Short mmCIF file of C-alpha atoms and ligand atoms in Angstrom, two decimals:
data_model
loop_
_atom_site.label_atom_id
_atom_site.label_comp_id
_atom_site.label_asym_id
_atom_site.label_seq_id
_atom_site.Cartn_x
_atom_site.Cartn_y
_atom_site.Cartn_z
CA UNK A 952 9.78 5.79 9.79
CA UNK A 953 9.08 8.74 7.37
CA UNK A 954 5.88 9.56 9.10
CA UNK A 955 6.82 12.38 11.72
CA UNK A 956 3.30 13.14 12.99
CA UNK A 957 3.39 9.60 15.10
CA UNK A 958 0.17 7.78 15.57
CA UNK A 959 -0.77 9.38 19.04
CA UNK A 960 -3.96 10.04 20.17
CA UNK A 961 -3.00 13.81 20.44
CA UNK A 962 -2.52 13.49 16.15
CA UNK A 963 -5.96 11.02 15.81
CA UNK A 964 -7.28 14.72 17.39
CA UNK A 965 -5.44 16.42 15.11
CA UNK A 966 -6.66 14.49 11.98
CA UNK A 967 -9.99 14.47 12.89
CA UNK A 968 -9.87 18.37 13.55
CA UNK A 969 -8.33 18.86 10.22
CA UNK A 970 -10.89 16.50 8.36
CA UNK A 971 -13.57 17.95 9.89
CA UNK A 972 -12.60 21.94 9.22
CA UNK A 973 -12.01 20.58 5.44
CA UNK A 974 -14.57 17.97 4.89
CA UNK A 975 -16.91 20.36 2.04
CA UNK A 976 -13.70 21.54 0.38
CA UNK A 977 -12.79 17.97 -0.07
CA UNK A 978 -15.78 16.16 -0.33
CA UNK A 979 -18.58 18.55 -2.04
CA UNK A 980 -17.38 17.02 -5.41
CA UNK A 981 -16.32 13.25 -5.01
CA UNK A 982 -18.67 10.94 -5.00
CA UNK A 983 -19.15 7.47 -6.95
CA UNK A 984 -21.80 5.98 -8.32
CA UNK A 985 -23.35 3.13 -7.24
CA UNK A 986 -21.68 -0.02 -7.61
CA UNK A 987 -19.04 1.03 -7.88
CA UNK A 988 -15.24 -0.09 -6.04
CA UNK A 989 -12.79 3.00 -4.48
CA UNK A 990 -9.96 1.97 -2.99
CA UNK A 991 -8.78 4.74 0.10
CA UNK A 992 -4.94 4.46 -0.31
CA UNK A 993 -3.15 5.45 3.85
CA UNK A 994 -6.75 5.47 5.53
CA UNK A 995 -5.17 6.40 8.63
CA UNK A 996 -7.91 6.70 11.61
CA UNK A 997 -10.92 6.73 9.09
CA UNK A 998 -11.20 10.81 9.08
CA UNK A 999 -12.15 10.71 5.37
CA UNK A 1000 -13.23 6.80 5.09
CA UNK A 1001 -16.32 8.53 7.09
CA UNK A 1002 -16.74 10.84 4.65
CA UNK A 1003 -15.99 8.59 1.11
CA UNK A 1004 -18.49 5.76 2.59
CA UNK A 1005 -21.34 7.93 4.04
CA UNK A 1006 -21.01 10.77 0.47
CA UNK A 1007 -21.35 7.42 -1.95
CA UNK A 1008 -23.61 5.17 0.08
CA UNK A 1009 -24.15 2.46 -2.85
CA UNK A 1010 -20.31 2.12 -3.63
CA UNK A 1011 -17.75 -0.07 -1.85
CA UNK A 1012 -15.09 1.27 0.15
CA UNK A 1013 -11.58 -0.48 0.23
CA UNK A 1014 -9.53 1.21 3.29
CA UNK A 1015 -6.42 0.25 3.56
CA UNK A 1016 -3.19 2.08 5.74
CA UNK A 1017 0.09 0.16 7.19
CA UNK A 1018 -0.70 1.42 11.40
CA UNK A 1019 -2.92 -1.50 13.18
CA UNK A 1020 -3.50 1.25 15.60
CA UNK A 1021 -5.05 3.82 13.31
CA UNK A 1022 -6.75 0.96 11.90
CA UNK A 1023 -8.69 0.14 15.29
CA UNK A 1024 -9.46 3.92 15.33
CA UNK A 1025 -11.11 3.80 11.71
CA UNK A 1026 -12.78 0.64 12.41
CA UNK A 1027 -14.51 1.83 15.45
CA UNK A 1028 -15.64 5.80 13.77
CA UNK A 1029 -16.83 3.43 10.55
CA UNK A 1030 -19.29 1.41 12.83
CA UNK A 1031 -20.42 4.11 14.98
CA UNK A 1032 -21.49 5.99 12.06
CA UNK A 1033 -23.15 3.00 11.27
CA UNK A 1034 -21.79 2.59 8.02
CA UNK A 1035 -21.42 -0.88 5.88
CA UNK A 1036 -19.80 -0.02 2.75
CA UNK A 1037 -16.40 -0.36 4.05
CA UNK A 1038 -13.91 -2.71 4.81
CA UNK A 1039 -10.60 -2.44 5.73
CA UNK A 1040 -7.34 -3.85 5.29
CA UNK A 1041 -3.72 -3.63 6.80
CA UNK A 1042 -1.46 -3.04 3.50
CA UNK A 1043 1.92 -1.79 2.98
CA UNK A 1044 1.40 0.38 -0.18
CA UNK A 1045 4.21 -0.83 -1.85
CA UNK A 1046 3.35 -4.39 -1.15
CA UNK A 1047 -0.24 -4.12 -2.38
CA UNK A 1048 -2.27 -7.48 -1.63
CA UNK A 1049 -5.08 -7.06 -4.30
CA UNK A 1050 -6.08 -8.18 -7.28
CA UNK A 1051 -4.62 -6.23 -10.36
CA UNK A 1052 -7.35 -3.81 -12.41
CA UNK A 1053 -9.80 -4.27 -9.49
CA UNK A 1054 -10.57 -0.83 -8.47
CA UNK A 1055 -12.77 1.92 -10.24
CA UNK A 1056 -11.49 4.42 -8.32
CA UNK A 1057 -8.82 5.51 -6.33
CA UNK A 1058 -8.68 7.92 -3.12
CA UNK A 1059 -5.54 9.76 -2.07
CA UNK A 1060 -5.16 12.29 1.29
CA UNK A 1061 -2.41 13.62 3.16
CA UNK A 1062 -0.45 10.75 2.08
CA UNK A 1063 1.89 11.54 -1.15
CA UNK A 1064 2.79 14.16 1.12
CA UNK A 1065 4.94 11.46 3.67
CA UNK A 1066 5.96 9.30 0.97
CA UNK A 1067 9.86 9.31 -0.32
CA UNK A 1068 9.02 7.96 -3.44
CA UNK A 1069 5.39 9.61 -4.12
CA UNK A 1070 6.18 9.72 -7.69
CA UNK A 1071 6.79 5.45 -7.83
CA UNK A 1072 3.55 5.04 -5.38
CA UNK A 1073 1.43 6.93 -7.90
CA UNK A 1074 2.66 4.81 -11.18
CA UNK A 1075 2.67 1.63 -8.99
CA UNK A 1076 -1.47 2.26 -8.09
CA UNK A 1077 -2.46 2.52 -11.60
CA UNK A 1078 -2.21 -1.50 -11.48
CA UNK A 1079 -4.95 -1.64 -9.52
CA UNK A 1080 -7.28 0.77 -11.63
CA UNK A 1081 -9.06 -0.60 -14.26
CA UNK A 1082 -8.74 1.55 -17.17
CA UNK A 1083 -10.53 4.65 -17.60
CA UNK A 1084 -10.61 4.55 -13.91
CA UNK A 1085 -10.00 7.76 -11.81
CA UNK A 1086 -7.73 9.09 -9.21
CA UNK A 1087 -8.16 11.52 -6.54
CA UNK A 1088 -5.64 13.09 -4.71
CA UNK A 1089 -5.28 15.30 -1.84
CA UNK A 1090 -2.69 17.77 -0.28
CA UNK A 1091 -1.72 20.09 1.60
CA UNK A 1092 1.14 22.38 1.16
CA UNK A 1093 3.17 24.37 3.66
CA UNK A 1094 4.33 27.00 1.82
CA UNK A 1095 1.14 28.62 1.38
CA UNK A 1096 0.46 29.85 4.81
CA UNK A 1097 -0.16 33.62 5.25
CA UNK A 1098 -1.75 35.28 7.85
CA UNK A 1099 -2.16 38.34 10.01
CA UNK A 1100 -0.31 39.78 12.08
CA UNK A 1101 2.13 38.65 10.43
CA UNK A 1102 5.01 36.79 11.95
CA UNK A 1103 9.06 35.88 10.77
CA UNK A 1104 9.17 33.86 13.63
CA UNK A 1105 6.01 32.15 13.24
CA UNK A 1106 7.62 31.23 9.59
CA UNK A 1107 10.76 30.13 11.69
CA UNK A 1108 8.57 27.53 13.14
CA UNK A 1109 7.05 26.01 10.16
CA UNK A 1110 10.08 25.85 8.55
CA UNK A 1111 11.25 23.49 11.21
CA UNK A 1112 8.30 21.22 10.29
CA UNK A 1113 9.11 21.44 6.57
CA UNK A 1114 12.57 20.75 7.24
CA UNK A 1115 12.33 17.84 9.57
CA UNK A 1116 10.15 16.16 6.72
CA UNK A 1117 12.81 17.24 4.14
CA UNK A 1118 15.31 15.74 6.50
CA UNK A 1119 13.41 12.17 6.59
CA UNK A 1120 13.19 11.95 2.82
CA UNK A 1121 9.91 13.52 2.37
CA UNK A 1122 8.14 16.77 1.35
CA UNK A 1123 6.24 19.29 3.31
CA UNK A 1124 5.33 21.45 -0.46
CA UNK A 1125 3.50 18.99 -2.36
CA UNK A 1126 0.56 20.19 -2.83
CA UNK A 1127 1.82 22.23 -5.66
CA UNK A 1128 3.71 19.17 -7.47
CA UNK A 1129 0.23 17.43 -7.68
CA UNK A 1130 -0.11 18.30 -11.24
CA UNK A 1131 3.53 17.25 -12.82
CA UNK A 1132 3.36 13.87 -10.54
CA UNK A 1133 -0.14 13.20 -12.07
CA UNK A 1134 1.27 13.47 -15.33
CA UNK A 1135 4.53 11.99 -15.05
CA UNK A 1136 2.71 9.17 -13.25
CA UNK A 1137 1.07 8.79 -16.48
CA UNK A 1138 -2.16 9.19 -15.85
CA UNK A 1139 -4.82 11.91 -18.46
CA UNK A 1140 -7.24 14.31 -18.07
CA UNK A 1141 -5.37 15.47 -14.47
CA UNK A 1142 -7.40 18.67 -13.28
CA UNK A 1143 -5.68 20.14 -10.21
CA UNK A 1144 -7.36 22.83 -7.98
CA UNK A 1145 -6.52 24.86 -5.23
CA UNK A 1146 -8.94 24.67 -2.34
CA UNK A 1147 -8.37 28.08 0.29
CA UNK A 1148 -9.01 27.71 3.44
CA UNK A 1149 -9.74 31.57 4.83
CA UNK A 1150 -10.21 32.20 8.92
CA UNK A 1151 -11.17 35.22 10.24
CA UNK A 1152 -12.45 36.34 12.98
CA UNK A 1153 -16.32 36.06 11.99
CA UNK A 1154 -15.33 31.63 11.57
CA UNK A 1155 -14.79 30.41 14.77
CA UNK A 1156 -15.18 27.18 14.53
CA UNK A 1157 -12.36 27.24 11.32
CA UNK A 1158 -10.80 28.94 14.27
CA UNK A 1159 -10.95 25.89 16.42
CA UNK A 1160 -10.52 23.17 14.05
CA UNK A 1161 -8.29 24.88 11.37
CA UNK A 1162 -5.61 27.89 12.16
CA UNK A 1163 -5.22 26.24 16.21
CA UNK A 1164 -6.70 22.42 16.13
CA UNK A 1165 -4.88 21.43 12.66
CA UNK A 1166 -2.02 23.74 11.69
CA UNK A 1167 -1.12 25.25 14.74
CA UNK A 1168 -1.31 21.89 16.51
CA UNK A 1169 0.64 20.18 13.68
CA UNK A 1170 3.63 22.88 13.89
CA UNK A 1171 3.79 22.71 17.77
CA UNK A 1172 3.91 19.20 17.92
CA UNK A 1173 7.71 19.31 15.97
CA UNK A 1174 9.03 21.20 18.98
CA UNK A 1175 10.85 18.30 20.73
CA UNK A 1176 12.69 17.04 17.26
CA UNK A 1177 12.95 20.64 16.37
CA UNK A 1178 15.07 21.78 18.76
CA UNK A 1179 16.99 18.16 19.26
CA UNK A 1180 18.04 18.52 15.72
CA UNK A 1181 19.60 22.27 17.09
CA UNK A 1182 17.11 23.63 13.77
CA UNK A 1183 15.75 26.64 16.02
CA UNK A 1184 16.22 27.55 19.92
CA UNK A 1185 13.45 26.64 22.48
CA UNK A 1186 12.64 30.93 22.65
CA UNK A 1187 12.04 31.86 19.19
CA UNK A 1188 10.00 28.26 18.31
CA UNK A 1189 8.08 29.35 21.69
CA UNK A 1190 7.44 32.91 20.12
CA UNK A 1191 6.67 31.55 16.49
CA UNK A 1192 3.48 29.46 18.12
CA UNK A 1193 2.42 32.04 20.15
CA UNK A 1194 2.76 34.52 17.05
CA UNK A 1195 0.41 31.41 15.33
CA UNK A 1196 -1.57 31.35 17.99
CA UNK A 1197 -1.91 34.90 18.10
CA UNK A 1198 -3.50 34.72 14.36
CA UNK A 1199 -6.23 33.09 16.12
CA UNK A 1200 -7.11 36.01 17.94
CA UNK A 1201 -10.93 38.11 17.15
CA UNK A 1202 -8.64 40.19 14.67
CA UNK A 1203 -6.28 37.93 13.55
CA UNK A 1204 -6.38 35.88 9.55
CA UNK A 1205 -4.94 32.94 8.45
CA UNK A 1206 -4.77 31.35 4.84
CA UNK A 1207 -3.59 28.19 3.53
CA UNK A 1208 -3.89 26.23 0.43
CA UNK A 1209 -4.43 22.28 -0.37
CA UNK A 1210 -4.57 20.95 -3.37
CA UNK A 1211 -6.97 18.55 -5.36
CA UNK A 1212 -6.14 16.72 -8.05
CA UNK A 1213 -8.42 14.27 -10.46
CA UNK A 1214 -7.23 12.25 -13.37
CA UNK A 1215 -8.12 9.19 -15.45
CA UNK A 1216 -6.36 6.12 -16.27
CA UNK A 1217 -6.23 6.21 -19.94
C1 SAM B 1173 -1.47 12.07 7.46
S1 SAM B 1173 -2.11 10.43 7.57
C2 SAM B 1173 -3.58 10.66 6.61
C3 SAM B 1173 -4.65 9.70 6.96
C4 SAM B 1173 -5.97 9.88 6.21
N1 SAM B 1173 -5.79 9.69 4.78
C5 SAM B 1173 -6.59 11.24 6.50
O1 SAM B 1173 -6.65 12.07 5.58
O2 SAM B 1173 -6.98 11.49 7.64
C6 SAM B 1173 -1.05 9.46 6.49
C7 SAM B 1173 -1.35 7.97 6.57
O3 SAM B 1173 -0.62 7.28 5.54
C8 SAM B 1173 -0.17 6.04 6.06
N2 SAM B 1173 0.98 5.57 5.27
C9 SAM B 1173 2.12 6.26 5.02
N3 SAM B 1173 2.95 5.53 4.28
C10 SAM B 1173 2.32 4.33 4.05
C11 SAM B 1173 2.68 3.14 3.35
N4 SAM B 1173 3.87 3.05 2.73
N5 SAM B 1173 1.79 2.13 3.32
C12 SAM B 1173 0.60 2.22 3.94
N6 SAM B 1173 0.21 3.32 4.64
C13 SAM B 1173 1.06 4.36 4.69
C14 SAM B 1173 0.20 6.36 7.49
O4 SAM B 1173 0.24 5.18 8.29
C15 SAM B 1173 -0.89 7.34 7.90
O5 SAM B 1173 -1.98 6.68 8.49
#
């Protein structure tokens, strides 16, 4: 299993917190016209499904993610937002059960980023785009945290998440690979922007959902493996989430950086 975050309900909290604090950055500019067929690639609990289906009301949505359980927990937010574009599916991505060409779009997030093979998963999905199709892709990258007051042990920490994910074969800095994989996926026209997310003290709901209900969360949630795999001792991963925590404060800052990329099956 190369997906560390689990499928708990503490990390369908997580993903929903995260979703929410980025839903404008991600979903301001996608949308599809009517008519036309996206297929979500690793759905997971529905965070962005919500978002794709209720943003594009006259296309179809084609949901589709390997976890029955996250499944039932995408199903259920679909309905009560009382949406009927959707319909969902429990795929393995590399064992795709649909019809070649049938897609006008593809959707991507948080996924390439838990992949071992993201490269192969990219080139494998233009099957299933007809051509001059597009593809959008979404990451994160955890290298691009900064914040204030500023922390070497808080680093400490997140490099136990980044590790951990190196360790299982996949890769916590992907966000800024978006651009060569697009193109050596062989796909055109790939456009790749950054996408800040900035919390201060004057954004406290980013507070909430962002620096303590996504990242924060996401980081402290590694402890147990952390210290099992002897990468940092119980005291200074303690300190490094307070010192995140801390960035939370009325005076405190934190940045971070995901990534959006577009391109076009040629
Ligand atoms: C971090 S979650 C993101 C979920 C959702 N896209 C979102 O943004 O909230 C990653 C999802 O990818 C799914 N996934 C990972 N590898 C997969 C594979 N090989 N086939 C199908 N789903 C996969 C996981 O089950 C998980 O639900």
């Amino acid at each position: 299993m190369n997906y560390i975050h689990g499928y708990g309900a503490s990390e369908a909290e997580r993903l929903h917190d995260q979703a929410t604090s980025v839903r404008d950055l991600l979903h301001a500019d996608t949308r599809y016209p009517a008519g036309s067929v996206v297929l979500e690639v690793g759905c997971g609990t529905g965070e962005q499904t919500v978002s794709l289906a209720g943003n594009s009301p006259g296309a179809r949505i084609v949901a589709f993610d390997r976890e029955t359980r996250s499944l039932t927990r995408a199903r259920a937010r679909v309905a009560a937002a009382g949406l009927t574009n959707v319909e969902f599916h429990r795929a393995e991505l590399f064992a795709l059960p649909f019809r070649r060409a049938s897609f006008d779009h593809l959707f991507v997030c948080f996924v390439l980023e838990h992949l071992p093979r993201p490269l192969d998963a990219l080139v494998l999905l233009k099957d299933f785009l007809r051509p001059g199709g597009t593809i959008t892709v979404f990451e994160g990258d955890h290298g691009s945290p900064f914040f204030h007051p500023d922390s070497e042990t808080a680093y400490r920490a997140i490099w136990c998440q980044v590790e951990l994910q190196r360790r299982v074969g996949t890769n916590a800095y992907i966000g800024r690979q978006l651009y060569p994989l697009l193109r050596g996926a062989g796909y055109t026209n790939v456009v790749v922007t950054p996408r800040n997310v900035y919390v201060d003290g004057s954004r406290p709901a980013l507070i909430e959902s962002f620096t303590k209900g996504t990242f924060t969360a996401m980081v402290e949630a590694v402890r147990s493996e952390a210290l099992a795999q002897q990468l940092i001792d119980a005291e200074t991963f303690d300190q490094g989430i307070a010192d995140l925590y801390r960035t939370a404060s009325p005076d405190g800052v934190f940045f971070y950086t995901f990534f959006k990329g577009t391109a076009t099956l040629a």
